[in-house]
Each structure stands twice: as structure tokens, then as C-alpha cells.
Amino acid sequence: KFLHNIVSQAERLQDLSERLLGLAIIEQQQAPAALEATSLDAMVAELVAAAQPRFTAGGIAVSVVATTPAIVRAERFMLRQALENLLDNAIRWTPRDGRIDIEITRRDRAHCLSLTNSGPHIPDFALPRLTERFYALPDPVSGRKGTGLGLNFVKEVAVLHGGRFAIDNIEGGVRARLWLPADSHTIPTQ
């Protein structure tokens, strides 16, 4: 039991170190280092396929709908990390036999990735703070808090790429939305 706790805490420290390093790198950049045409819908499909064992273990139904091919100019590694963080949060906060819906749409000059889960609503006092560094709510199952870096990372990646990120409560769950420019334009702030 003690060995399991030591291994678990060592893995947690490693994860925290990696997340802090990634966040520090992003904060130092004025613009993404290497933009390349990236298929947002293909990247989401890969991540969903990789997470399939977690969906199955939690009895979580997942759907992905892309209304149009979504090509964005992005630093691929950073974008992948941000999407992994979003998906990881959704899985952790979705109750057993719950549902995650991912939709990718285009409106005007932006692609919007909308990820909705059937988890509990976020308390009103926490909503404006969710993207703050080190702010975390207790995990609904274990009661432990996360690192408080995942959603902050997502927000920083969005801003660095000329996009934006928002998370809100909706009927029946929580919705996270990530807007990224469909071309070299930036996203309006509203």
C-alpha cells in the first residue's frame, strides 16, 4: 500500500512538473514557434480513439460531430496538449454512464470546438476562476484536487494562437468551447 502511494505521488509530481514546464514555455512565447496547417477534426478523432478504454471503463458514451473539415494554423504539439487537457477534464467530471459530446463547427472566420459533458454543474463562484493557474475543484470521485494547470494551459494556448476559450454551465452539464482562427485572422472577443 505504501509503495502504491509512493508511486502514485511520484507520478503526480512528474505530471505537475511537466505541466508547469509547458506552461512556462507558453508564457514566454509571443507567438507560436512553428505554425502548420493542422486538422482539428482529425486530431480530436485520434484523441477520442486513444481515450476509448477510459470511456469504456466509465461507461461513458461519446459522440464527435464535425460539420466541416476544420483546418487551423497551429503549433501541433501545443494544440494536442490543450485538447488532451480538455478531454481529460471531461472524462474525470463525467459520471458513470454519462455522456460527452464534441462538436466542431465553423462560424465566420473561426472554428469552434465545443465539448459538453453530462457532469455536475460548476459552482457559480468557481466559473470565473477555472482558468487561473493552480485553481482546482475537488475531483467528484476521489475528492482530491488536480494541479489547477490544465484549463489554464488551454486558455494560454488559445490566446497564443489568436483564439479564445470559455467554459460554462448548460442544461444537463458543462460546456467548454475553444475557438481558433480558420485562417490568419484573430477571433473577436465576444
mmCIF file with all atom_site columns, C-alpha atoms in Angstrom:
data_model
loop_
_atom_site.group_PDB
_atom_site.id
_atom_site.type_symbol
_atom_site.label_atom_id
_atom_site.label_alt_id
_atom_site.label_comp_id
_atom_site.label_asym_id
_atom_site.label_entity_id
_atom_site.label_seq_id
_atom_site.pdbx_PDB_ins_code
_atom_site.Cartn_x
_atom_site.Cartn_y
_atom_site.Cartn_z
_atom_site.occupancy
_atom_site.B_iso_or_equiv
_atom_site.pdbx_formal_charge
_atom_site.auth_seq_id
_atom_site.auth_comp_id
_atom_site.auth_asym_id
_atom_site.auth_atom_id
_atom_site.pdbx_PDB_model_num
ATOM 1   C CA . LYS A 1 1   ? 0.000   0.000  0.000   1.00 0.00 ? 1   LYS A CA 1
ATOM 2   C CA . PHE A 1 2   ? 2.817   2.394  0.877   1.00 0.00 ? 2   PHE A CA 1
ATOM 3   C CA . LEU A 1 3   ? 4.656   1.550  -2.329  1.00 0.00 ? 3   LEU A CA 1
ATOM 4   C CA . HIS A 1 4   ? 1.493   2.235  -4.334  1.00 0.00 ? 4   HIS A CA 1
ATOM 5   C CA . ASN A 1 5   ? 1.137   5.633  -2.614  1.00 0.00 ? 5   ASN A CA 1
ATOM 6   C CA . ILE A 1 6   ? 4.787   6.485  -3.313  1.00 0.00 ? 6   ILE A CA 1
ATOM 7   C CA . VAL A 1 7   ? 4.445   5.561  -6.993  1.00 0.00 ? 7   VAL A CA 1
ATOM 8   C CA . SER A 1 8   ? 1.168   7.469  -7.283  1.00 0.00 ? 8   SER A CA 1
ATOM 9   C CA . GLN A 1 9   ? 2.631   10.617 -5.710  1.00 0.00 ? 9   GLN A CA 1
ATOM 10  C CA . ALA A 1 10  ? 5.802   10.370 -7.832  1.00 0.00 ? 10  ALA A CA 1
ATOM 11  C CA . GLU A 1 11  ? 3.647   10.186 -10.972 1.00 0.00 ? 11  GLU A CA 1
ATOM 12  C CA . ARG A 1 12  ? 1.638   13.169 -9.771  1.00 0.00 ? 12  ARG A CA 1
ATOM 13  C CA . LEU A 1 13  ? 4.817   15.204 -9.177  1.00 0.00 ? 13  LEU A CA 1
ATOM 14  C CA . GLN A 1 14  ? 6.115   14.242 -12.617 1.00 0.00 ? 14  GLN A CA 1
ATOM 15  C CA . ASP A 1 15  ? 2.827   15.351 -14.196 1.00 0.00 ? 15  ASP A CA 1
ATOM 16  C CA . LEU A 1 16  ? 2.889   18.618 -12.265 1.00 0.00 ? 16  LEU A CA 1
ATOM 17  C CA . SER A 1 17  ? 6.500   19.301 -13.318 1.00 0.00 ? 17  SER A CA 1
ATOM 18  C CA . GLU A 1 18  ? 5.714   18.637 -16.977 1.00 0.00 ? 18  GLU A CA 1
ATOM 19  C CA . ARG A 1 19  ? 2.625   20.854 -16.896 1.00 0.00 ? 19  ARG A CA 1
ATOM 20  C CA . LEU A 1 20  ? 4.496   23.708 -15.206 1.00 0.00 ? 20  LEU A CA 1
ATOM 21  C CA . LEU A 1 21  ? 7.303   23.465 -17.737 1.00 0.00 ? 21  LEU A CA 1
ATOM 22  C CA . GLY A 1 22  ? 4.843   23.501 -20.635 1.00 0.00 ? 22  GLY A CA 1
ATOM 23  C CA . LEU A 1 23  ? 3.016   26.490 -19.191 1.00 0.00 ? 23  LEU A CA 1
ATOM 24  C CA . ALA A 1 24  ? 6.272   28.383 -18.608 1.00 0.00 ? 24  ALA A CA 1
ATOM 25  C CA . ILE A 1 25  ? 7.273   27.816 -22.233 1.00 0.00 ? 25  ILE A CA 1
ATOM 26  C CA . ILE A 1 26  ? 3.943   29.151 -23.496 1.00 0.00 ? 26  ILE A CA 1
ATOM 27  C CA . GLU A 1 27  ? 4.057   32.221 -21.262 1.00 0.00 ? 27  GLU A CA 1
ATOM 28  C CA . GLN A 1 28  ? 7.494   33.150 -22.632 1.00 0.00 ? 28  GLN A CA 1
ATOM 29  C CA . GLN A 1 29  ? 6.369   32.983 -26.251 1.00 0.00 ? 29  GLN A CA 1
ATOM 30  C CA . GLN A 1 30  ? 4.941   35.977 -28.045 1.00 0.00 ? 30  GLN A CA 1
ATOM 31  C CA . ALA A 1 31  ? 3.652   33.768 -30.874 1.00 0.00 ? 31  ALA A CA 1
ATOM 32  C CA . PRO A 1 32  ? 3.640   30.045 -31.659 1.00 0.00 ? 32  PRO A CA 1
ATOM 33  C CA . ALA A 1 33  ? 7.073   28.860 -32.784 1.00 0.00 ? 33  ALA A CA 1
ATOM 34  C CA . ALA A 1 34  ? 6.069   26.728 -35.771 1.00 0.00 ? 34  ALA A CA 1
ATOM 35  C CA . LEU A 1 35  ? 2.595   27.150 -37.201 1.00 0.00 ? 35  LEU A CA 1
ATOM 36  C CA . GLU A 1 36  ? 1.446   24.440 -39.554 1.00 0.00 ? 36  GLU A CA 1
ATOM 37  C CA . ALA A 1 37  ? -1.853  23.532 -41.143 1.00 0.00 ? 37  ALA A CA 1
ATOM 38  C CA . THR A 1 38  ? -3.485  21.155 -38.682 1.00 0.00 ? 38  THR A CA 1
ATOM 39  C CA . SER A 1 39  ? -6.714  19.224 -38.993 1.00 0.00 ? 39  SER A CA 1
ATOM 40  C CA . LEU A 1 40  ? -8.579  19.917 -35.765 1.00 0.00 ? 40  LEU A CA 1
ATOM 41  C CA . ASP A 1 41  ? -11.210 17.265 -36.507 1.00 0.00 ? 41  ASP A CA 1
ATOM 42  C CA . ALA A 1 42  ? -8.586  14.583 -37.262 1.00 0.00 ? 42  ALA A CA 1
ATOM 43  C CA . MET A 1 43  ? -6.676  15.421 -34.063 1.00 0.00 ? 43  MET A CA 1
ATOM 44  C CA . VAL A 1 44  ? -9.866  15.165 -31.997 1.00 0.00 ? 44  VAL A CA 1
ATOM 45  C CA . ALA A 1 45  ? -10.695 11.805 -33.626 1.00 0.00 ? 45  ALA A CA 1
ATOM 46  C CA . GLU A 1 46  ? -7.222  10.480 -32.695 1.00 0.00 ? 46  GLU A CA 1
ATOM 47  C CA . LEU A 1 47  ? -7.551  11.626 -29.088 1.00 0.00 ? 47  LEU A CA 1
ATOM 48  C CA . VAL A 1 48  ? -11.030 10.152 -28.744 1.00 0.00 ? 48  VAL A CA 1
ATOM 49  C CA . ALA A 1 49  ? -9.801  6.829  -30.153 1.00 0.00 ? 49  ALA A CA 1
ATOM 50  C CA . ALA A 1 50  ? -6.862  6.825  -27.710 1.00 0.00 ? 50  ALA A CA 1
ATOM 51  C CA . ALA A 1 51  ? -9.223  7.546  -24.784 1.00 0.00 ? 51  ALA A CA 1
ATOM 52  C CA . GLN A 1 52  ? -11.651 4.766  -25.730 1.00 0.00 ? 52  GLN A CA 1
ATOM 53  C CA . PRO A 1 53  ? -10.544 2.461  -22.882 1.00 0.00 ? 53  PRO A CA 1
ATOM 54  C CA . ARG A 1 54  ? -11.334 5.241  -20.380 1.00 0.00 ? 54  ARG A CA 1
ATOM 55  C CA . PHE A 1 55  ? -14.759 5.799  -21.949 1.00 0.00 ? 55  PHE A CA 1
ATOM 56  C CA . THR A 1 56  ? -15.482 2.076  -21.797 1.00 0.00 ? 56  THR A CA 1
ATOM 57  C CA . ALA A 1 57  ? -14.289 1.766  -18.185 1.00 0.00 ? 57  ALA A CA 1
ATOM 58  C CA . GLY A 1 58  ? -16.556 4.636  -17.126 1.00 0.00 ? 58  GLY A CA 1
ATOM 59  C CA . GLY A 1 59  ? -19.499 3.575  -19.246 1.00 0.00 ? 59  GLY A CA 1
ATOM 60  C CA . ILE A 1 60  ? -19.281 6.968  -20.975 1.00 0.00 ? 60  ILE A CA 1
ATOM 61  C CA . ALA A 1 61  ? -20.972 7.417  -24.345 1.00 0.00 ? 61  ALA A CA 1
ATOM 62  C CA . VAL A 1 62  ? -19.103 9.765  -26.661 1.00 0.00 ? 62  VAL A CA 1
ATOM 63  C CA . SER A 1 63  ? -20.061 11.387 -29.938 1.00 0.00 ? 63  SER A CA 1
ATOM 64  C CA . VAL A 1 64  ? -17.983 13.514 -32.285 1.00 0.00 ? 64  VAL A CA 1
ATOM 65  C CA . VAL A 1 65  ? -19.595 15.653 -34.978 1.00 0.00 ? 65  VAL A CA 1
ATOM 66  C CA . ALA A 1 66  ? -17.633 17.851 -37.360 1.00 0.00 ? 66  ALA A CA 1
ATOM 67  C CA . THR A 1 67  ? -19.870 19.877 -39.649 1.00 0.00 ? 67  THR A CA 1
ATOM 68  C CA . THR A 1 68  ? -16.951 20.817 -41.891 1.00 0.00 ? 68  THR A CA 1
ATOM 69  C CA . PRO A 1 69  ? -13.273 19.951 -42.188 1.00 0.00 ? 69  PRO A CA 1
ATOM 70  C CA . ALA A 1 70  ? -11.535 22.148 -39.611 1.00 0.00 ? 70  ALA A CA 1
ATOM 71  C CA . ILE A 1 71  ? -8.060  23.217 -40.669 1.00 0.00 ? 71  ILE A CA 1
ATOM 72  C CA . VAL A 1 72  ? -6.282  25.608 -38.314 1.00 0.00 ? 72  VAL A CA 1
ATOM 73  C CA . ARG A 1 73  ? -2.757  27.030 -38.317 1.00 0.00 ? 73  ARG A CA 1
ATOM 74  C CA . ALA A 1 74  ? -1.314  25.852 -35.039 1.00 0.00 ? 74  ALA A CA 1
ATOM 75  C CA . GLU A 1 75  ? 1.709   24.575 -33.231 1.00 0.00 ? 75  GLU A CA 1
ATOM 76  C CA . ARG A 1 76  ? 0.590   20.963 -33.379 1.00 0.00 ? 76  ARG A CA 1
ATOM 77  C CA . PHE A 1 77  ? 2.163   19.703 -30.128 1.00 0.00 ? 77  PHE A CA 1
ATOM 78  C CA . MET A 1 78  ? 0.706   22.560 -28.065 1.00 0.00 ? 78  MET A CA 1
ATOM 79  C CA . LEU A 1 79  ? -2.741  22.175 -29.575 1.00 0.00 ? 79  LEU A CA 1
ATOM 80  C CA . ARG A 1 80  ? -2.689  18.437 -28.940 1.00 0.00 ? 80  ARG A CA 1
ATOM 81  C CA . GLN A 1 81  ? -1.758  19.007 -25.282 1.00 0.00 ? 81  GLN A CA 1
ATOM 82  C CA . ALA A 1 82  ? -4.589  21.532 -24.881 1.00 0.00 ? 82  ALA A CA 1
ATOM 83  C CA . LEU A 1 83  ? -7.129  19.140 -26.413 1.00 0.00 ? 83  LEU A CA 1
ATOM 84  C CA . GLU A 1 84  ? -5.870  16.284 -24.220 1.00 0.00 ? 84  GLU A CA 1
ATOM 85  C CA . ASN A 1 85  ? -6.386  18.507 -21.164 1.00 0.00 ? 85  ASN A CA 1
ATOM 86  C CA . LEU A 1 86  ? -9.960  19.310 -22.230 1.00 0.00 ? 86  LEU A CA 1
ATOM 87  C CA . LEU A 1 87  ? -10.801 15.677 -22.876 1.00 0.00 ? 87  LEU A CA 1
ATOM 88  C CA . ASP A 1 88  ? -9.160  14.529 -19.643 1.00 0.00 ? 88  ASP A CA 1
ATOM 89  C CA . ASN A 1 89  ? -11.213 17.064 -17.641 1.00 0.00 ? 89  ASN A CA 1
ATOM 90  C CA . ALA A 1 90  ? -14.414 15.980 -19.365 1.00 0.00 ? 90  ALA A CA 1
ATOM 91  C CA . ILE A 1 91  ? -13.752 12.313 -18.628 1.00 0.00 ? 91  ILE A CA 1
ATOM 92  C CA . ARG A 1 92  ? -12.882 12.961 -14.969 1.00 0.00 ? 92  ARG A CA 1
ATOM 93  C CA . TRP A 1 93  ? -16.027 15.027 -14.387 1.00 0.00 ? 93  TRP A CA 1
ATOM 94  C CA . THR A 1 94  ? -18.468 12.829 -16.297 1.00 0.00 ? 94  THR A CA 1
ATOM 95  C CA . PRO A 1 95  ? -20.335 10.426 -14.024 1.00 0.00 ? 95  PRO A CA 1
ATOM 96  C CA . ARG A 1 96  ? -20.533 6.715  -14.744 1.00 0.00 ? 96  ARG A CA 1
ATOM 97  C CA . ASP A 1 97  ? -22.876 6.026  -17.661 1.00 0.00 ? 97  ASP A CA 1
ATOM 98  C CA . GLY A 1 98  ? -22.676 9.705  -18.605 1.00 0.00 ? 98  GLY A CA 1
ATOM 99  C CA . ARG A 1 99  ? -22.152 11.331 -21.954 1.00 0.00 ? 99  ARG A CA 1
ATOM 100 C CA . ILE A 1 100 ? -19.549 13.514 -23.737 1.00 0.00 ? 100 ILE A CA 1
ATOM 101 C CA . ASP A 1 101 ? -20.468 15.319 -26.950 1.00 0.00 ? 101 ASP A CA 1
ATOM 102 C CA . ILE A 1 102 ? -17.849 17.001 -29.110 1.00 0.00 ? 102 ILE A CA 1
ATOM 103 C CA . GLU A 1 103 ? -18.865 19.247 -31.965 1.00 0.00 ? 103 GLU A CA 1
ATOM 104 C CA . ILE A 1 104 ? -16.627 21.169 -34.338 1.00 0.00 ? 104 ILE A CA 1
ATOM 105 C CA . THR A 1 105 ? -18.271 23.964 -36.301 1.00 0.00 ? 105 THR A CA 1
ATOM 106 C CA . ARG A 1 106 ? -17.187 26.959 -38.329 1.00 0.00 ? 106 ARG A CA 1
ATOM 107 C CA . ARG A 1 107 ? -18.658 30.385 -37.892 1.00 0.00 ? 107 ARG A CA 1
ATOM 108 C CA . ASP A 1 108 ? -17.311 33.349 -39.811 1.00 0.00 ? 108 ASP A CA 1
ATOM 109 C CA . ARG A 1 109 ? -13.524 33.172 -39.548 1.00 0.00 ? 109 ARG A CA 1
ATOM 110 C CA . ALA A 1 110 ? -13.254 30.705 -36.659 1.00 0.00 ? 110 ALA A CA 1
ATOM 111 C CA . HIS A 1 111 ? -13.575 27.032 -35.893 1.00 0.00 ? 111 HIS A CA 1
ATOM 112 C CA . CYS A 1 112 ? -15.239 26.261 -32.578 1.00 0.00 ? 112 CYS A CA 1
ATOM 113 C CA . LEU A 1 113 ? -14.631 23.031 -30.729 1.00 0.00 ? 113 LEU A CA 1
ATOM 114 C CA . SER A 1 114 ? -17.463 22.540 -28.247 1.00 0.00 ? 114 SER A CA 1
ATOM 115 C CA . LEU A 1 115 ? -17.047 19.787 -25.680 1.00 0.00 ? 115 LEU A CA 1
ATOM 116 C CA . THR A 1 116 ? -20.091 19.092 -23.492 1.00 0.00 ? 116 THR A CA 1
ATOM 117 C CA . ASN A 1 117 ? -20.235 16.576 -20.681 1.00 0.00 ? 117 ASN A CA 1
ATOM 118 C CA . SER A 1 118 ? -23.140 15.393 -18.553 1.00 0.00 ? 118 SER A CA 1
ATOM 119 C CA . GLY A 1 119 ? -21.256 16.082 -15.335 1.00 0.00 ? 119 GLY A CA 1
ATOM 120 C CA . PRO A 1 120 ? -22.302 18.224 -12.394 1.00 0.00 ? 120 PRO A CA 1
ATOM 121 C CA . HIS A 1 121 ? -22.546 21.971 -12.799 1.00 0.00 ? 121 HIS A CA 1
ATOM 122 C CA . ILE A 1 122 ? -19.570 24.061 -11.770 1.00 0.00 ? 122 ILE A CA 1
ATOM 123 C CA . PRO A 1 123 ? -20.393 26.238 -8.752  1.00 0.00 ? 123 PRO A CA 1
ATOM 124 C CA . ASP A 1 124 ? -21.006 29.873 -9.750  1.00 0.00 ? 124 ASP A CA 1
ATOM 125 C CA . PHE A 1 125 ? -18.172 31.113 -7.537  1.00 0.00 ? 125 PHE A CA 1
ATOM 126 C CA . ALA A 1 126 ? -15.680 28.857 -9.376  1.00 0.00 ? 126 ALA A CA 1
ATOM 127 C CA . LEU A 1 127 ? -16.643 29.565 -13.012 1.00 0.00 ? 127 LEU A CA 1
ATOM 128 C CA . PRO A 1 128 ? -14.631 32.788 -13.427 1.00 0.00 ? 128 PRO A CA 1
ATOM 129 C CA . ARG A 1 129 ? -11.586 31.231 -11.747 1.00 0.00 ? 129 ARG A CA 1
ATOM 130 C CA . LEU A 1 130 ? -11.313 27.908 -13.609 1.00 0.00 ? 130 LEU A CA 1
ATOM 131 C CA . THR A 1 131 ? -8.608  29.134 -15.983 1.00 0.00 ? 131 THR A CA 1
ATOM 132 C CA . GLU A 1 132 ? -6.479  30.631 -13.201 1.00 0.00 ? 132 GLU A CA 1
ATOM 133 C CA . ARG A 1 133 ? -3.182  28.893 -12.585 1.00 0.00 ? 133 ARG A CA 1
ATOM 134 C CA . PHE A 1 134 ? -3.381  26.404 -9.663  1.00 0.00 ? 134 PHE A CA 1
ATOM 135 C CA . TYR A 1 135 ? -7.140  26.849 -9.173  1.00 0.00 ? 135 TYR A CA 1
ATOM 136 C CA . ALA A 1 136 ? -8.832  23.448 -8.952  1.00 0.00 ? 136 ALA A CA 1
ATOM 137 C CA . LEU A 1 137 ? -12.012 21.962 -7.569  1.00 0.00 ? 137 LEU A CA 1
ATOM 138 C CA . PRO A 1 138 ? -12.002 18.605 -5.760  1.00 0.00 ? 138 PRO A CA 1
ATOM 139 C CA . ASP A 1 139 ? -12.413 15.612 -8.061  1.00 0.00 ? 139 ASP A CA 1
ATOM 140 C CA . PRO A 1 140 ? -16.009 14.307 -7.782  1.00 0.00 ? 140 PRO A CA 1
ATOM 141 C CA . VAL A 1 141 ? -14.895 10.703 -7.248  1.00 0.00 ? 141 VAL A CA 1
ATOM 142 C CA . SER A 1 142 ? -11.655 10.820 -5.253  1.00 0.00 ? 142 SER A CA 1
ATOM 143 C CA . GLY A 1 143 ? -12.141 14.210 -3.610  1.00 0.00 ? 143 GLY A CA 1
ATOM 144 C CA . ARG A 1 144 ? -8.547  15.166 -4.474  1.00 0.00 ? 144 ARG A CA 1
ATOM 145 C CA . LYS A 1 145 ? -7.771  18.374 -6.293  1.00 0.00 ? 145 LYS A CA 1
ATOM 146 C CA . GLY A 1 146 ? -5.955  18.353 -9.622  1.00 0.00 ? 146 GLY A CA 1
ATOM 147 C CA . THR A 1 147 ? -2.963  20.515 -10.444 1.00 0.00 ? 147 THR A CA 1
ATOM 148 C CA . GLY A 1 148 ? -5.049  23.500 -11.497 1.00 0.00 ? 148 GLY A CA 1
ATOM 149 C CA . LEU A 1 149 ? -2.934  23.839 -14.644 1.00 0.00 ? 149 LEU A CA 1
ATOM 150 C CA . GLY A 1 150 ? -4.940  22.048 -17.353 1.00 0.00 ? 150 GLY A CA 1
ATOM 151 C CA . LEU A 1 151 ? -7.561  24.682 -18.159 1.00 0.00 ? 151 LEU A CA 1
ATOM 152 C CA . ASN A 1 152 ? -5.029  27.473 -17.666 1.00 0.00 ? 152 ASN A CA 1
ATOM 153 C CA . PHE A 1 153 ? -2.889  25.750 -20.305 1.00 0.00 ? 153 PHE A CA 1
ATOM 154 C CA . VAL A 1 154 ? -5.875  25.520 -22.672 1.00 0.00 ? 154 VAL A CA 1
ATOM 155 C CA . LYS A 1 155 ? -6.593  29.238 -22.257 1.00 0.00 ? 155 LYS A CA 1
ATOM 156 C CA . GLU A 1 156 ? -2.939  30.197 -22.837 1.00 0.00 ? 156 GLU A CA 1
ATOM 157 C CA . VAL A 1 157 ? -2.737  28.037 -25.991 1.00 0.00 ? 157 VAL A CA 1
ATOM 158 C CA . ALA A 1 158 ? -5.956  29.607 -27.305 1.00 0.00 ? 158 ALA A CA 1
ATOM 159 C CA . VAL A 1 159 ? -4.688  33.152 -26.721 1.00 0.00 ? 159 VAL A CA 1
ATOM 160 C CA . LEU A 1 160 ? -1.265  32.367 -28.194 1.00 0.00 ? 160 LEU A CA 1
ATOM 161 C CA . HIS A 1 161 ? -2.971  31.143 -31.377 1.00 0.00 ? 161 HIS A CA 1
ATOM 162 C CA . GLY A 1 162 ? -5.248  34.196 -31.651 1.00 0.00 ? 162 GLY A CA 1
ATOM 163 C CA . GLY A 1 163 ? -8.267  32.354 -30.268 1.00 0.00 ? 163 GLY A CA 1
ATOM 164 C CA . ARG A 1 164 ? -10.169 32.177 -27.021 1.00 0.00 ? 164 ARG A CA 1
ATOM 165 C CA . PHE A 1 165 ? -11.534 29.679 -24.504 1.00 0.00 ? 165 PHE A CA 1
ATOM 166 C CA . ALA A 1 166 ? -14.699 29.651 -22.382 1.00 0.00 ? 166 ALA A CA 1
ATOM 167 C CA . ILE A 1 167 ? -16.381 27.229 -20.040 1.00 0.00 ? 167 ILE A CA 1
ATOM 168 C CA . ASP A 1 168 ? -19.949 27.442 -18.749 1.00 0.00 ? 168 ASP A CA 1
ATOM 169 C CA . ASN A 1 169 ? -22.822 25.502 -17.258 1.00 0.00 ? 169 ASN A CA 1
ATOM 170 C CA . ILE A 1 170 ? -25.606 24.438 -19.582 1.00 0.00 ? 170 ILE A CA 1
ATOM 171 C CA . GLU A 1 171 ? -28.751 22.419 -19.051 1.00 0.00 ? 171 GLU A CA 1
ATOM 172 C CA . GLY A 1 172 ? -27.664 18.901 -18.143 1.00 0.00 ? 172 GLY A CA 1
ATOM 173 C CA . GLY A 1 173 ? -23.938 19.529 -17.830 1.00 0.00 ? 173 GLY A CA 1
ATOM 174 C CA . VAL A 1 174 ? -20.920 21.664 -18.597 1.00 0.00 ? 174 VAL A CA 1
ATOM 175 C CA . ARG A 1 175 ? -19.670 23.029 -21.934 1.00 0.00 ? 175 ARG A CA 1
ATOM 176 C CA . ALA A 1 176 ? -16.112 24.022 -22.798 1.00 0.00 ? 176 ALA A CA 1
ATOM 177 C CA . ARG A 1 177 ? -15.550 25.917 -26.054 1.00 0.00 ? 177 ARG A CA 1
ATOM 178 C CA . LEU A 1 178 ? -12.279 26.576 -27.832 1.00 0.00 ? 178 LEU A CA 1
ATOM 179 C CA . TRP A 1 179 ? -12.278 28.991 -30.772 1.00 0.00 ? 179 TRP A CA 1
ATOM 180 C CA . LEU A 1 180 ? -9.338  29.033 -33.174 1.00 0.00 ? 180 LEU A CA 1
ATOM 181 C CA . PRO A 1 181 ? -8.893  31.121 -36.307 1.00 0.00 ? 181 PRO A CA 1
ATOM 182 C CA . ALA A 1 182 ? -9.764  29.288 -39.503 1.00 0.00 ? 182 ALA A CA 1
ATOM 183 C CA . ASP A 1 183 ? -7.077  31.347 -41.209 1.00 0.00 ? 183 ASP A CA 1
ATOM 184 C CA . SER A 1 184 ? -4.648  34.105 -40.221 1.00 0.00 ? 184 SER A CA 1
ATOM 185 C CA . HIS A 1 185 ? -7.379  36.267 -38.631 1.00 0.00 ? 185 HIS A CA 1
ATOM 186 C CA . THR A 1 186 ? -7.879  36.599 -34.894 1.00 0.00 ? 186 THR A CA 1
ATOM 187 C CA . ILE A 1 187 ? -11.089 35.822 -33.063 1.00 0.00 ? 187 ILE A CA 1
ATOM 188 C CA . PRO A 1 188 ? -13.341 38.682 -31.906 1.00 0.00 ? 188 PRO A CA 1
ATOM 189 C CA . THR A 1 189 ? -13.529 38.862 -28.093 1.00 0.00 ? 189 THR A CA 1
ATOM 190 C CA . GLN A 1 190 ? -17.314 38.481 -27.836 1.00 0.00 ? 190 GLN A CA 1
#
